[in-house]
Amino acid sequence: MSDSQLSQKSGPQLSPWLHQQLSTLLLRRGHAWLLQGPSGLGQYNLALELARAWLCENTTPAGACYQCASCHSVDVRSHPDLCVLMPETVALELDWPLDEKSQKEIDDKKRKPSKEIRVESAREMISFSQHTRSGGHTKVVLVYPAERMNHVTASAILKTLEEPPGECRFILASEAAHILLPTIRSRCQTHTMVWPDEQQALDWLVAQGLGSADAIATLRAAGGRPEDALVLANTGLKATQWSSFPLMVSRGQLAALADLTPAQAIDRLQKLCHDMLALHAGATPRFFEVADLQAVLGNTKGGSSASASAAGASVRTASSGAMYSLTQWAKDLMEAARTAQHTYNPGLMLEALMAQAQQALR
Ligand SMILES: [Zn+2]
């Protein structure tokens, strides 16, 4: 993520639904908060703004001032009273500095950036919590995504979380809180992330520079999660492309997966698979417009663009074979997702995924 994207999300531009949650959290006491919910709702941004407000020299009930030395230190990632625990891959993506030794090991290609929060970072956090604070009224530890602590790391922070020496507050932000150790969860007060309503999310996406058609399509593509929608838009997803995706896949057109990594391709195919299953089961699709999914049925059954009711009827008369092959496809995609990062030849994998998809949609 670039600096400009980050700065867009901070300050007065924090999205309205995050701002409301920030105000609520600032009224509450408690030294350890767990912000939980699915991805794309803004856990990280909310956690960072809460940390910033706790550390700010002129904080108000609405949040930090964005003017003082403390706010500036947060911006430049050098606040002495803020300790951020992240997997190295996430730290690099969000522009947080690694410690010198780790950075050197990675630069020298001695190892790859860690995808988990390393126990070494947890030990540094413990020593951070024992130092006197540099001047402000509190110290803050931010852990994101908290579910990336393995058991060793989680156990290491447990005692500090329970009885922080001196004034030290914790914010754990998680997109999968159910896999946290219960002992970690029970030591935190929980805040469940609030979903924005659709119009709020669309307004916010338009304010980030998206056209309204693209905002609608990417929000759908992201299952209603605005920050995930923005990520999709930043990777170049357009409304026309999303709308034609089901039909292109059913025709085996590899261009539908062009420029995607295998993991991204699998994610999109899983959404298509989910929605085709929903359509066959008579449920409401979540990621695509019904008409775009029905185009697939028209295509595979040789019909033209059938009306909604006619397509509905053809769905109901479809043999259980369609459900079976879609369910099988869902399983195959889950299996593929497990191996996607280790694939030897991404191009070949995309071709195989497309062949599998076309087969399942036939
Ligand atoms: Zn400030």
PDB file of N, CA and C in Angstrom, residues 49 60 63 95 165 190 196 225 335 360:
ATOM      1  N   GLU A  49      -5.884   4.504  14.526  1.00  0.00           N
ATOM      2  CA  GLU A  49      -6.429   5.794  14.957  1.00  0.00           C
ATOM      3  C   GLU A  49      -6.711   5.815  16.458  1.00  0.00           C
ATOM      4  N   THR A  60      -9.149  14.774  21.648  1.00  0.00           N
ATOM      5  CA  THR A  60     -10.515  15.205  21.948  1.00  0.00           C
ATOM      6  C   THR A  60     -11.415  13.973  21.874  1.00  0.00           C
ATOM      7  N   GLY A  63     -11.176  12.241  18.594  1.00  0.00           N
ATOM      8  CA  GLY A  63      -9.965  11.568  18.136  1.00  0.00           C
ATOM      9  C   GLY A  63      -8.740  12.439  18.294  1.00  0.00           C
ATOM     10  N   ASP A  95       4.195  -0.254   5.382  1.00  0.00           N
ATOM     11  CA  ASP A  95       5.281   0.706   5.609  1.00  0.00           C
ATOM     12  C   ASP A  95       5.685   0.884   7.063  1.00  0.00           C
ATOM     13  N   PRO A 165       3.105  -3.871  33.024  1.00  0.00           N
ATOM     14  CA  PRO A 165       3.832  -3.068  34.013  1.00  0.00           C
ATOM     15  C   PRO A 165       3.638  -1.597  33.684  1.00  0.00           C
ATOM     16  N   THR A 190     -13.957  -6.805  24.000  1.00  0.00           N
ATOM     17  CA  THR A 190     -14.161  -7.030  22.570  1.00  0.00           C
ATOM     18  C   THR A 190     -14.997  -5.937  21.942  1.00  0.00           C
ATOM     19  N   PRO A 196     -20.657  -0.882   7.503  1.00  0.00           N
ATOM     20  CA  PRO A 196     -21.334   0.326   7.031  1.00  0.00           C
ATOM     21  C   PRO A 196     -22.574  -0.082   6.254  1.00  0.00           C
ATOM     22  N   ARG A 225     -17.642  -5.355   1.758  1.00  0.00           N
ATOM     23  CA  ARG A 225     -16.579  -4.831   2.647  1.00  0.00           C
ATOM     24  C   ARG A 225     -15.824  -3.719   1.924  1.00  0.00           C
ATOM     25  N   GLU A 335      -9.030 -26.746  -2.349  1.00  0.00           N
ATOM     26  CA  GLU A 335      -7.772 -27.486  -2.430  1.00  0.00           C
ATOM     27  C   GLU A 335      -6.711 -26.637  -3.156  1.00  0.00           C
ATOM     28  N   ALA A 360     -17.036 -27.168 -14.790  1.00  0.00           N
ATOM     29  CA  ALA A 360     -18.042 -27.119 -13.715  1.00  0.00           C
ATOM     30  C   ALA A 360     -19.287 -26.348 -14.143  1.00  0.00           C
TER      31      ALA A 360
END
